[in-house]
Amino acid sequence: MFKGINALLLVLVSTVSWGHGGVMNEGNECKLRVGPYVMNFSGYQPENNDSKQFCDDMPTIGKSIIVLDFIDRKLRDMTVNFRVIKATEAALGTAEDGVVNDAELAQTPFFEIPAKEYPTGTMTVSQNFTEKGHFVGYVIVEGENEKFISRFPFSVGYPPKGIPEALKIPIAFFFVVVIVMVWFLRRKPVAFNEKQD
Amino acid sequence: MLNIKKAIAILVAVASACIALYAAPAMAHGEKSQAAYLRMRTLLWYDVEVSTVKLKVNEELVMTGKFYWFYDWPQNIAKPDLAFLNIGIPGPVFVRKASYINGVSGTNSTSFDIGATYEFKVILKARRPARVHMHALMNVSEAGPLIGPGRWVEVTGNQSDFTNEVTTLTGETIDLETYGLANAIKWHVFWGVIAAAWLLYWIFQGPILIPRYKTVKLLGEDADDMVTPFQRTLGLVMLIGTMVVVVWSYYDAHKQYPVTIPLQSGQVSIPALPDAARGVNAEMVDAKYRVPGRSLEFTLKVTNNTNSPIRIGEYTAANIRWMNPEVSVAEPADSHDPVAVNGLKYEGGAVMPGETKLLKVSCTDAAWETYRLAKLIYDPDSRFGGLVFFFDEEGTRSVVAIGGPLLPVFI
């Protein structure tokens, strides 16, 4: 039984970090790593979800807004190019998601924001996704003597599979409670030895 | 049959363990971790400067600045009836030699007035080599620390060279770095040895913990018989001995140091600075936060009661500055100084003497997101605050606090 509890606890504590390629969900923030630099990644679908923020995958089709906020000030002095390429499959969920593919980069992008400097530290990308599909995003930052590329696959119009994030912890907790209750129901009550005269 | 009480107790323990283990690591510290409304509507710091960012052990650094207690203080935060000016540094890299608020010594705690402005000065002496991000800090009783702007400072040299000498009222010169250290170690060792001996003695006197509990249950009313007459005598000797040592040490210390002053038990009242608005009045008409653009846009109704035209040069909140370079210029002091050098724009131009005018202001920068101020839109009342700096033609500054509710928009 304790192995089961340990496994559940490990599941609980392993929710700190996940992501697709360059985009990582760290704690409660979605971050995009480009070489040594870090940006905050925020996805919005205001027509469907008001102010809810998404981390890479967009659950529905329609008007979508991606905002990149530069955490490292140096990025404000560099050009940023954002391009999205159509893909045939969803993110693998492995390290391969982040591997830059030159053949992909050579393709005509689905849409692109040409390289430009963003002195306010915020890059806003608006796009209307009319049909669901899988995509690969590329963010290319270029300074005087440096250039870094980040790749992140994402999907549009595919609701998240499996157990919703908000229910994972309550369900895990429920199972822990049930297992503990069953364990106690199986045990006989402890009886102390009677005092011998 | 299930022992309900025991089952509930263990369930509570398991639940506590789950919660404790689930606690994710903190992804931020200091200035970013506090709630946005707390940082924008409590203590607003400005003009914070350090005299140097690189110094050697034993050299002094002076931090100066001003702070304003925001007029629209959050209801759930304790008011600054008891507060202490401090400096936040990771580790004892500096010692504080003196601090002043409006020229009055800040050695004691202080009560402050909401809606008032004060200036401060803290003198620090470098103690050990390190590179630290140091903040001005105000500890408010029952509210916690309210953090000011941070600066990276590097201390070089050798800690063994550090001295912190002071002259007492009786003319004795002592080094506070080592003063009383041997005595403190002596007493810690003395009580530690006694405590360890007492603990070890009882560990080897029959069953302990669960076996002892079971034995007590088994013996019932006769459980006290487990303690022998010798152990009772020993316990009495330890009790009396401890009390004698404590009482003797207290009187001995009092004899050696007859006059002691518990500094932080005192409280002084310090008058505020004159009104920094200098005759400029600004009222919030409306405000919205443009989510994708990371921009706060607000309309101000400004009345200029001064003798010179005024224009907006800066908006500051939560230690972040949005500058209008056409009026006032500032550059980040270091890599972690959040200054939006071209972040403020406004429509309406100068406000002439005696004129009342509407000004449309926008403050744009990624800092709204990266410094977690945008979280404000998830608050029940989404109220923000800050200071607007107006400048007249001679560069004289008027500082006006503004605030109110804002609406998040996407278009």
Coordinates of C-alpha atoms in Angstrom, one line a residue:
Chain A
M1 CA 0.0 0.0 0.0
F2 CA 2.8 2.4 0.9
K3 CA 4.3 1.9 -2.6
G4 CA 1.0 3.0 -4.0
I5 CA 1.0 6.1 -1.8
N6 CA 4.6 6.9 -2.7
A7 CA 3.7 6.6 -6.4
L8 CA 0.8 9.0 -6.0
L9 CA 3.0 11.4 -4.1
L10 CA 5.6 11.3 -6.8
V11 CA 2.9 12.1 -9.4
L12 CA 1.8 15.0 -7.3
V13 CA 5.3 16.5 -6.9
S14 CA 6.2 15.9 -10.6
T15 CA 3.9 18.7 -11.9
V16 CA 6.4 21.4 -11.6
S17 CA 7.7 21.5 -15.1
W18 CA 6.6 20.4 -18.6
G19 CA 6.5 21.7 -22.1
H20 CA 6.9 21.3 -25.8
G21 CA 10.4 22.1 -27.1
G22 CA 11.4 25.7 -26.2
V23 CA 8.2 26.4 -24.3
M24 CA 8.3 25.3 -20.7
N25 CA 5.6 25.6 -18.0
E26 CA 7.6 26.5 -14.9
G27 CA 5.6 26.8 -11.8
N28 CA 2.7 29.0 -12.8
E29 CA 4.5 30.7 -15.7
C30 CA 4.9 29.7 -19.3
K31 CA 8.4 30.5 -20.5
L32 CA 10.1 30.3 -23.9
R33 CA 13.9 29.7 -23.9
V34 CA 15.9 31.1 -26.9
G35 CA 19.5 30.2 -26.4
P36 CA 20.6 31.8 -23.1
Y37 CA 17.6 34.2 -23.0
V38 CA 14.1 33.7 -21.6
M39 CA 10.7 35.2 -22.6
N40 CA 7.3 34.8 -21.0
F41 CA 4.9 33.1 -23.4
S42 CA 1.2 33.8 -23.2
G43 CA -1.5 32.6 -25.5
Y44 CA -5.0 34.1 -25.4
Q45 CA -8.3 33.3 -27.2
P46 CA -10.4 36.3 -26.1
E47 CA -13.5 35.3 -28.1
N48 CA -13.7 32.0 -26.3
N49 CA -11.8 32.2 -23.1
D50 CA -11.7 35.9 -22.0
S51 CA -8.6 36.5 -20.1
K52 CA -7.4 32.9 -19.6
Q53 CA -3.8 32.3 -20.6
F54 CA -2.6 29.3 -22.5
C55 CA 0.8 27.8 -22.7
D56 CA 1.6 26.9 -26.4
D57 CA -1.5 24.7 -27.3
M58 CA -4.7 26.6 -28.2
P59 CA -7.7 24.6 -27.3
T60 CA -10.1 26.0 -29.9
I61 CA -10.0 27.6 -33.4
G62 CA -10.6 31.3 -33.9
K63 CA -8.8 34.5 -33.2
S64 CA -5.7 33.8 -31.1
I65 CA -3.2 36.2 -29.6
I66 CA 0.3 35.2 -28.6
V67 CA 2.3 37.6 -26.5
L68 CA 6.1 37.2 -25.9
D69 CA 7.4 39.3 -23.0
F70 CA 11.2 39.6 -22.8
I71 CA 12.5 38.8 -19.3
D72 CA 16.1 39.5 -20.3
R73 CA 16.6 43.1 -21.2
K74 CA 19.2 42.4 -23.8
L75 CA 16.5 41.0 -26.0
R76 CA 15.1 44.5 -26.5
D77 CA 18.2 45.3 -28.5
M78 CA 18.0 42.3 -30.7
T79 CA 15.7 41.5 -33.6
V80 CA 13.0 38.9 -33.1
N81 CA 11.5 36.9 -36.0
F82 CA 8.4 34.8 -35.3
R83 CA 7.2 32.2 -37.8
V84 CA 4.7 29.4 -37.8
I85 CA 4.9 26.3 -40.0
K86 CA 2.2 23.7 -40.6
A87 CA 3.0 20.3 -39.3
T88 CA 1.6 16.8 -39.8
E89 CA 1.7 15.6 -36.3
A90 CA 1.3 16.8 -32.7
A91 CA 4.2 17.5 -30.3
L92 CA 6.0 14.4 -29.2
G93 CA 6.5 15.6 -25.6
T94 CA 10.2 14.7 -25.8
A95 CA 13.4 16.6 -26.2
E96 CA 13.1 16.2 -30.0
D97 CA 10.3 18.8 -30.0
G98 CA 13.0 21.4 -29.4
V99 CA 15.4 20.3 -32.1
V100 CA 15.7 22.9 -34.9
N101 CA 14.9 21.4 -38.3
D102 CA 16.6 23.3 -41.2
A103 CA 14.3 21.8 -43.8
E104 CA 11.3 23.1 -41.8
L105 CA 12.8 26.5 -41.6
A106 CA 13.3 26.6 -45.4
Q107 CA 9.5 26.0 -45.9
T108 CA 7.1 28.8 -46.7
P109 CA 5.6 29.7 -43.3
F110 CA 1.9 29.5 -42.6
F111 CA 2.4 33.0 -41.2
E112 CA 5.4 35.1 -40.2
I113 CA 6.3 38.3 -38.3
P114 CA 9.5 39.7 -39.9
A115 CA 12.5 40.4 -37.8
K116 CA 12.2 43.6 -35.8
E117 CA 13.3 45.1 -32.6
Y118 CA 10.8 45.5 -29.7
P119 CA 12.1 48.2 -27.3
T120 CA 9.1 47.8 -25.0
G121 CA 10.0 44.2 -24.5
T122 CA 6.7 42.9 -25.7
M123 CA 5.9 41.2 -29.1
T124 CA 2.2 40.6 -29.9
V125 CA 1.2 38.1 -32.6
S126 CA -2.5 37.9 -33.7
Q127 CA -3.7 35.2 -35.9
N128 CA -7.1 33.8 -36.9
F129 CA -6.9 30.0 -37.0
T130 CA -9.9 28.9 -39.1
E131 CA -9.3 25.2 -38.8
K132 CA -7.7 22.9 -36.4
G133 CA -4.3 21.5 -36.9
H134 CA -0.7 21.0 -35.7
F135 CA 1.9 23.6 -36.1
V136 CA 5.6 24.4 -35.3
G137 CA 6.5 27.8 -34.0
Y138 CA 10.0 29.3 -34.5
V139 CA 11.4 32.3 -32.6
I140 CA 14.7 33.6 -34.0
V141 CA 16.5 36.3 -32.1
E142 CA 19.5 38.0 -33.6
G143 CA 22.0 40.5 -32.2
E144 CA 25.3 41.9 -33.3
N145 CA 27.3 38.7 -33.0
E146 CA 24.8 36.2 -31.9
K147 CA 21.8 34.3 -33.2
F148 CA 19.6 31.8 -31.4
I149 CA 16.6 29.8 -32.6
S150 CA 13.9 28.2 -30.5
R151 CA 11.4 25.6 -31.8
F152 CA 8.1 24.7 -30.2
P153 CA 5.4 22.5 -31.7
F154 CA 1.8 23.3 -30.8
S155 CA -1.7 22.4 -31.7
V156 CA -4.8 24.4 -32.3
G157 CA -8.4 23.2 -31.8
Y158 CA -7.5 20.0 -29.9
P159 CA -8.8 20.2 -26.3
P160 CA -6.3 18.9 -23.8
K161 CA -6.3 15.1 -23.6
G162 CA -6.6 13.1 -20.3
I163 CA -7.6 14.4 -16.9
P164 CA -8.1 18.2 -16.7
E165 CA -5.2 19.9 -14.9
A166 CA -7.5 21.3 -12.2
L167 CA -8.8 17.8 -11.3
K168 CA -5.5 16.0 -11.1
I169 CA -4.7 16.9 -7.5
P170 CA -8.3 16.4 -6.1
I171 CA -8.4 12.9 -7.8
A172 CA -5.0 11.9 -6.5
F173 CA -6.0 13.1 -3.0
F174 CA -9.3 11.2 -3.2
F175 CA -7.4 7.9 -4.0
V176 CA -5.0 8.4 -1.1
V177 CA -7.9 8.9 1.2
V178 CA -9.7 5.7 -0.1
I179 CA -6.5 3.6 0.1
V180 CA -5.9 4.7 3.7
M181 CA -9.5 4.1 4.7
V182 CA -9.4 0.6 3.2
W183 CA -6.2 -0.1 5.0
F184 CA -7.7 0.8 8.4
L185 CA -10.9 -1.1 7.7
R186 CA -8.9 -4.2 7.2
R187 CA -7.0 -3.9 10.4
K188 CA -8.2 -5.3 13.7
P189 CA -8.4 -2.8 16.6
V190 CA -5.3 -2.7 18.9
A191 CA -6.2 -4.3 22.2
F192 CA -3.8 -3.8 25.2
N193 CA -3.1 -6.7 27.4
E194 CA -5.1 -6.9 30.5
K195 CA -3.2 -6.2 33.7
Q196 CA -2.3 -9.5 35.5
D197 CA -3.0 -9.7 39.2
Chain B
M1 CA -13.7 -2.4 14.4
L2 CA -12.3 0.8 13.0
N3 CA -10.7 3.2 15.5
I4 CA -12.3 6.4 14.1
K5 CA -10.3 8.9 16.1
K6 CA -7.0 7.2 15.1
A7 CA -8.1 6.9 11.5
I8 CA -9.0 10.6 11.3
A9 CA -5.7 11.6 13.0
I10 CA -3.7 9.6 10.5
L11 CA -5.8 10.9 7.6
V12 CA -5.0 14.5 8.7
A13 CA -1.3 13.6 8.9
V14 CA -1.4 12.0 5.4
A15 CA -3.2 15.1 4.0
S16 CA -0.7 17.4 5.6
A17 CA 2.2 15.4 4.2
C18 CA 0.6 15.5 0.7
I19 CA 0.2 19.3 0.9
A20 CA 3.7 19.7 2.3
L21 CA 5.2 17.6 -0.5
Y22 CA 3.2 19.2 -3.2
A23 CA 4.4 22.7 -2.3
A24 CA 6.1 23.7 -5.6
P25 CA 9.4 25.7 -5.4
A26 CA 9.0 29.5 -5.4
M27 CA 9.8 30.9 -8.8
A28 CA 10.4 34.4 -7.7
H29 CA 11.6 36.3 -4.7
G30 CA 11.3 39.7 -3.2
E31 CA 9.9 42.3 -5.5
K32 CA 8.0 40.0 -7.9
S33 CA 6.5 37.6 -5.3
Q34 CA 4.2 40.0 -3.5
A35 CA 0.7 40.7 -4.9
A36 CA 0.4 43.5 -7.4
Y37 CA -2.1 45.5 -5.4
L38 CA 0.1 45.3 -2.4
R39 CA 3.1 46.6 -4.3
M40 CA 1.1 49.4 -6.0
R41 CA -1.2 50.5 -3.2
T42 CA 0.9 50.5 0.0
L43 CA 4.4 52.0 0.0
L44 CA 5.6 53.8 -3.1
W45 CA 9.4 54.4 -3.3
Y46 CA 11.1 56.8 -5.5
D47 CA 14.5 58.6 -5.9
V48 CA 16.2 55.6 -4.4
E49 CA 20.0 55.8 -4.9
V50 CA 23.1 54.2 -3.5
S51 CA 26.3 56.1 -3.1
T52 CA 28.4 53.4 -4.7
V53 CA 27.9 49.9 -6.2
K54 CA 31.4 48.6 -5.6
L55 CA 33.3 48.9 -2.3
K56 CA 35.7 47.1 0.0
V57 CA 35.2 45.5 3.4
N58 CA 35.0 48.3 6.1
E59 CA 34.0 50.9 3.6
E60 CA 30.6 52.6 3.9
L61 CA 27.6 52.8 1.5
V62 CA 24.7 55.2 1.9
M63 CA 21.3 54.5 0.5
T64 CA 18.9 57.4 0.2
G65 CA 15.4 57.9 -1.2
K66 CA 11.8 58.8 -0.6
F67 CA 8.6 56.9 0.1
Y68 CA 5.0 57.8 0.0
W69 CA 2.3 55.9 1.9
F70 CA -0.5 55.4 -0.6
Y71 CA -3.8 57.2 0.2
D72 CA -6.0 54.3 -1.0
W73 CA -4.5 51.8 1.5
P74 CA -5.9 48.2 1.0
Q75 CA -8.4 47.3 3.7
N76 CA -6.9 43.9 4.3
I77 CA -3.4 45.2 5.0
A78 CA -2.5 46.5 8.5
K79 CA -1.8 50.3 8.5
P80 CA 1.7 51.6 9.3
D81 CA 1.1 52.4 12.9
L82 CA 4.3 50.5 13.8
A83 CA 7.0 50.2 11.2
F84 CA 10.8 49.9 11.0
L85 CA 13.0 51.0 8.2
N86 CA 15.4 48.3 7.1
I87 CA 17.6 47.1 4.2
G88 CA 16.9 43.7 2.7
I89 CA 20.2 41.8 1.8
P90 CA 20.7 38.1 1.5
G91 CA 23.0 37.4 4.4
P92 CA 25.0 39.7 6.8
V93 CA 27.0 41.3 4.0
F94 CA 26.7 44.7 5.6
V95 CA 26.1 46.1 9.1
R96 CA 23.8 49.1 9.6
K97 CA 25.7 52.0 11.2
A98 CA 22.8 54.5 11.2
S99 CA 19.5 55.3 9.6
Y100 CA 17.4 58.5 9.4
I101 CA 13.9 59.3 8.4
N102 CA 13.4 63.0 7.6
G103 CA 16.6 63.6 9.5
V104 CA 15.4 61.8 12.7
S105 CA 17.2 58.7 13.8
G106 CA 15.5 55.6 12.6
T107 CA 16.9 53.4 15.4
N108 CA 13.4 53.0 16.9
S109 CA 10.2 51.9 15.3
T110 CA 8.0 54.6 13.9
S111 CA 4.4 55.3 13.1
F112 CA 3.6 56.9 9.7
D113 CA 0.7 58.8 8.2
I114 CA -1.2 57.5 5.3
G115 CA -1.0 59.9 2.4
A116 CA 2.3 61.4 3.6
T117 CA 5.8 61.4 2.1
Y118 CA 9.1 60.9 3.9
E119 CA 12.7 60.7 2.9
F120 CA 15.3 58.3 4.3
K121 CA 19.0 57.7 4.6
V122 CA 20.7 54.5 5.7
I123 CA 24.4 54.1 6.3
L124 CA 25.9 50.7 5.9
K125 CA 29.3 49.3 6.5
A126 CA 30.6 46.4 4.3
R127 CA 31.3 43.3 6.3
R128 CA 32.1 40.5 3.9
P129 CA 32.8 40.0 0.2
A130 CA 29.8 39.3 -1.9
R131 CA 27.7 40.5 -4.8
V132 CA 24.2 41.1 -3.6
H133 CA 20.9 42.6 -4.7
M134 CA 20.0 45.0 -1.9
H135 CA 16.6 46.6 -1.3
A136 CA 15.3 49.3 0.8
L137 CA 12.7 47.7 3.0
M138 CA 10.0 48.8 5.4
N139 CA 8.8 46.3 8.0
V140 CA 5.2 47.1 8.9
S141 CA 3.8 45.4 12.0
E142 CA 1.2 42.8 11.0
A143 CA 1.6 43.6 7.3
G144 CA 5.1 42.3 6.7
P145 CA 8.0 43.7 4.6
L146 CA 7.2 46.3 1.9
I147 CA 10.1 46.2 -0.5
G148 CA 11.7 49.1 -2.3
P149 CA 13.8 49.2 -5.4
G150 CA 16.9 47.0 -5.6
R151 CA 20.5 47.6 -6.6
W152 CA 23.3 45.2 -7.4
V153 CA 26.3 46.0 -5.1
E154 CA 29.6 44.2 -5.0
V155 CA 31.8 44.1 -1.9
T156 CA 35.5 43.0 -2.3
G157 CA 38.2 42.4 0.2
N158 CA 38.6 40.0 3.1
Q159 CA 36.1 39.4 5.9
S160 CA 38.9 38.9 8.5
D161 CA 39.8 42.6 8.1
F162 CA 36.3 43.7 9.2
T163 CA 36.0 45.7 12.4
N164 CA 32.9 47.3 13.9
E165 CA 34.2 49.3 16.8
V166 CA 32.0 51.6 18.9
T167 CA 32.6 53.6 22.0
T168 CA 30.1 53.0 24.8
L169 CA 28.7 55.6 27.2
T170 CA 31.3 54.7 29.7
G171 CA 34.1 55.4 27.2
E172 CA 35.0 51.8 26.5
T173 CA 35.8 50.9 22.9
I174 CA 34.5 47.5 21.8
D175 CA 34.3 45.6 18.6
L176 CA 30.7 44.5 18.0
E177 CA 31.8 41.8 15.7
T178 CA 33.3 39.8 18.5
Y179 CA 31.9 41.5 21.6
G180 CA 30.3 38.9 24.0
L181 CA 30.8 36.1 21.5
A182 CA 32.9 33.9 23.9
N183 CA 30.3 34.4 26.6
A184 CA 27.5 33.4 24.3
I185 CA 29.4 30.3 23.2
K186 CA 30.2 29.4 26.8
W187 CA 26.5 29.5 27.9
H188 CA 25.3 27.6 24.8
V189 CA 27.8 24.8 25.5
F190 CA 27.0 24.8 29.2
W191 CA 23.2 24.3 28.6
G192 CA 23.7 22.0 25.6
V193 CA 25.9 19.6 27.7
I194 CA 23.3 19.5 30.5
A195 CA 20.4 19.0 28.1
A196 CA 22.2 16.2 26.3
A197 CA 23.2 14.5 29.5
W198 CA 19.6 14.7 30.8
L199 CA 18.2 13.3 27.5
L200 CA 20.8 10.5 27.3
Y201 CA 20.1 9.5 31.0
W202 CA 16.4 9.0 30.3
I203 CA 17.0 7.2 27.0
F204 CA 18.8 4.4 28.9
Q205 CA 16.3 4.2 31.8
G206 CA 13.9 1.5 30.5
P207 CA 11.5 1.6 27.6
I208 CA 10.9 4.8 25.7
L209 CA 8.2 6.1 23.3
I210 CA 5.7 3.4 22.2
P211 CA 7.0 0.6 24.4
R212 CA 6.9 3.0 27.4
Y213 CA 3.3 4.0 26.4
K214 CA 2.3 0.4 26.3
T215 CA 4.0 -0.2 29.7
V216 CA 2.1 2.8 31.2
K217 CA -1.2 1.4 29.9
L218 CA -0.3 -2.0 31.3
L219 CA 0.6 -0.7 34.8
G220 CA -2.5 1.6 34.9
E221 CA -2.7 3.4 38.3
D222 CA 0.7 2.0 39.3
A223 CA 2.5 3.5 36.3
D224 CA 4.3 6.1 38.5
D225 CA 6.2 3.2 40.1
M226 CA 8.3 3.2 36.9
V227 CA 10.1 6.2 38.2
T228 CA 12.5 5.2 41.0
P229 CA 13.2 7.2 44.2
F230 CA 16.7 8.0 42.9
Q231 CA 15.3 9.4 39.6
R232 CA 12.9 11.6 41.5
T233 CA 15.7 12.9 43.7
L234 CA 17.8 13.5 40.5
G235 CA 15.0 15.4 38.9
L236 CA 14.5 17.6 41.9
V237 CA 18.3 18.4 42.0
M238 CA 18.2 19.3 38.3
L239 CA 15.2 21.5 38.7
I240 CA 16.6 23.4 41.7
G241 CA 20.1 23.6 40.0
T242 CA 18.6 25.0 36.8
M243 CA 16.7 27.7 38.7
V244 CA 19.7 28.6 40.8
V245 CA 21.9 29.0 37.7
V246 CA 19.3 31.0 35.8
V247 CA 18.7 33.4 38.7
W248 CA 22.4 33.8 39.5
S249 CA 23.3 34.4 35.8
Y250 CA 20.6 37.0 35.5
Y251 CA 21.8 38.9 38.6
D252 CA 25.4 38.6 37.6
A253 CA 24.7 40.0 34.1
H254 CA 22.6 42.8 35.6
K255 CA 25.6 43.6 38.0
Q256 CA 28.0 43.8 35.1
Y257 CA 25.7 45.8 32.7
P258 CA 23.3 47.8 35.0
V259 CA 22.1 50.0 32.1
T260 CA 20.6 48.3 29.0
I261 CA 18.2 49.8 26.5
P262 CA 15.9 47.6 24.4
L263 CA 16.1 49.8 21.3
Q264 CA 13.2 48.4 19.3
S265 CA 10.7 48.6 22.1
G266 CA 10.7 52.4 21.6
Q267 CA 8.6 54.3 19.1
V268 CA 9.1 57.8 17.7
S269 CA 6.8 59.9 15.7
I270 CA 8.2 61.8 12.7
P271 CA 6.5 64.7 10.9
A272 CA 6.0 64.2 7.2
L273 CA 7.6 66.2 4.4
P274 CA 5.6 69.1 2.8
D275 CA 3.1 68.0 0.2
A276 CA 5.1 66.9 -2.9
A277 CA 2.2 67.8 -5.2
R278 CA 3.0 71.5 -4.9
G279 CA -0.4 72.7 -6.1
V280 CA -1.0 70.1 -8.9
N281 CA -4.2 68.1 -8.6
A282 CA -4.9 65.0 -10.6
E283 CA -8.0 62.8 -10.5
M284 CA -8.4 59.5 -12.2
V285 CA -11.3 59.6 -14.7
D286 CA -11.0 56.0 -16.1
A287 CA -8.4 53.4 -16.6
K288 CA -8.0 50.2 -18.6
Y289 CA -5.3 47.6 -19.0
R290 CA -4.7 46.4 -22.6
V291 CA -3.8 42.8 -22.0
P292 CA -2.0 41.8 -25.3
G293 CA -0.3 45.2 -25.5
R294 CA 0.9 45.2 -21.9
S295 CA -0.3 48.8 -21.6
L296 CA -2.0 50.7 -18.8
E297 CA -4.1 53.5 -20.3
F298 CA -5.8 56.1 -18.0
T299 CA -7.4 59.5 -18.3
L300 CA -6.4 62.1 -15.7
K301 CA -8.2 65.3 -14.9
V302 CA -5.4 67.6 -14.1
T303 CA -5.6 71.0 -12.5
N304 CA -2.5 73.2 -12.4
N305 CA -2.4 75.6 -9.5
T306 CA 1.3 76.5 -10.0
N307 CA 2.7 79.4 -11.9
S308 CA 4.3 77.4 -14.7
P309 CA 3.1 75.0 -17.4
I310 CA 3.4 71.4 -16.4
R311 CA 3.9 68.2 -18.4
I312 CA 4.0 64.5 -17.3
G313 CA 7.5 63.0 -17.2
E314 CA 7.1 59.8 -15.3
Y315 CA 4.7 57.3 -13.8
T316 CA 6.0 54.9 -11.2
A317 CA 4.4 52.0 -9.3
A318 CA 5.7 48.9 -7.6
N319 CA 9.3 50.1 -8.1
I320 CA 8.9 50.2 -11.9
R321 CA 9.3 53.5 -13.8
W322 CA 7.7 54.4 -17.1
M323 CA 9.5 57.4 -18.5
N324 CA 8.5 60.1 -21.0
P325 CA 11.9 61.0 -22.4
E326 CA 10.6 64.2 -23.9
V327 CA 10.2 65.5 -20.4
S328 CA 12.3 63.3 -18.1
V329 CA 15.1 60.9 -18.8
A330 CA 16.3 57.9 -16.8
E331 CA 18.3 54.8 -17.6
P332 CA 18.3 51.4 -15.8
A333 CA 20.9 51.5 -13.0
D334 CA 21.7 47.8 -13.6
S335 CA 20.4 44.7 -15.3
H336 CA 17.6 44.3 -12.8
D337 CA 16.4 47.9 -12.6
P338 CA 13.0 48.0 -14.3
V339 CA 13.0 51.3 -16.1
A340 CA 10.9 51.6 -19.3
V341 CA 13.0 54.4 -20.8
N342 CA 10.4 55.3 -23.4
G343 CA 7.3 53.6 -21.8
L344 CA 5.1 56.6 -21.1
K345 CA 3.2 58.6 -23.7
Y346 CA 0.3 61.0 -23.3
E347 CA -2.0 63.2 -25.2
G348 CA -3.0 66.7 -24.1
G349 CA 0.3 68.5 -23.9
A350 CA 1.2 71.0 -21.3
V351 CA -1.3 72.1 -18.6
M352 CA -1.2 75.9 -18.3
P353 CA -1.3 77.7 -14.9
G354 CA -4.9 77.8 -13.6
E355 CA -6.0 75.4 -16.3
T356 CA -7.9 72.1 -15.8
K357 CA -7.4 69.6 -18.6
L358 CA -7.9 65.9 -19.5
L359 CA -4.8 64.0 -20.3
K360 CA -4.8 60.5 -21.8
V361 CA -1.8 58.5 -20.6
S362 CA -0.5 55.2 -21.7
C363 CA 2.3 53.2 -19.8
T364 CA 3.6 50.4 -21.9
D365 CA 6.2 47.8 -21.2
A366 CA 6.7 44.0 -20.8
A367 CA 7.3 44.7 -17.1
W368 CA 3.5 44.5 -16.5
E369 CA 3.8 40.8 -17.2
T370 CA 7.4 40.0 -16.2
Y371 CA 7.0 41.8 -12.9
R372 CA 3.5 40.2 -12.4
L373 CA 1.6 43.5 -12.1
A374 CA -0.9 42.3 -14.7
K375 CA -2.2 39.8 -12.1
L376 CA -4.1 42.8 -10.8
I377 CA -6.9 42.1 -13.3
Y378 CA -7.8 38.9 -11.4
D379 CA -8.3 40.8 -8.1
P380 CA -12.0 41.3 -7.1
D381 CA -11.7 45.1 -7.3
S382 CA -8.7 45.4 -9.7
R383 CA -7.6 48.7 -8.2
F384 CA -4.2 50.0 -9.0
G385 CA -2.1 52.9 -7.7
G386 CA 1.0 54.9 -8.5
L387 CA 2.8 58.2 -8.6
V388 CA 2.7 60.6 -11.5
F389 CA 5.6 63.1 -11.8
F390 CA 4.8 66.4 -13.4
F391 CA 7.6 68.8 -14.4
D392 CA 7.4 72.5 -15.0
E393 CA 9.5 74.4 -17.5
E394 CA 12.3 74.8 -15.0
G395 CA 12.3 71.1 -14.2
T396 CA 10.7 71.5 -10.8
R397 CA 8.8 68.3 -10.0
S398 CA 5.3 67.8 -8.5
V399 CA 4.5 64.3 -7.3
V400 CA 0.8 63.3 -7.4
A401 CA -0.6 59.9 -6.2
I402 CA -3.3 58.5 -8.5
G403 CA -5.3 55.3 -8.4
G404 CA -8.6 53.6 -9.0
P405 CA -10.2 50.6 -10.6
L406 CA -9.2 49.4 -14.1
L407 CA -10.8 47.3 -16.7
P408 CA -8.9 44.6 -18.7
V409 CA -9.4 44.9 -22.5
F410 CA -8.2 42.8 -25.4
I411 CA -8.9 45.0 -28.4

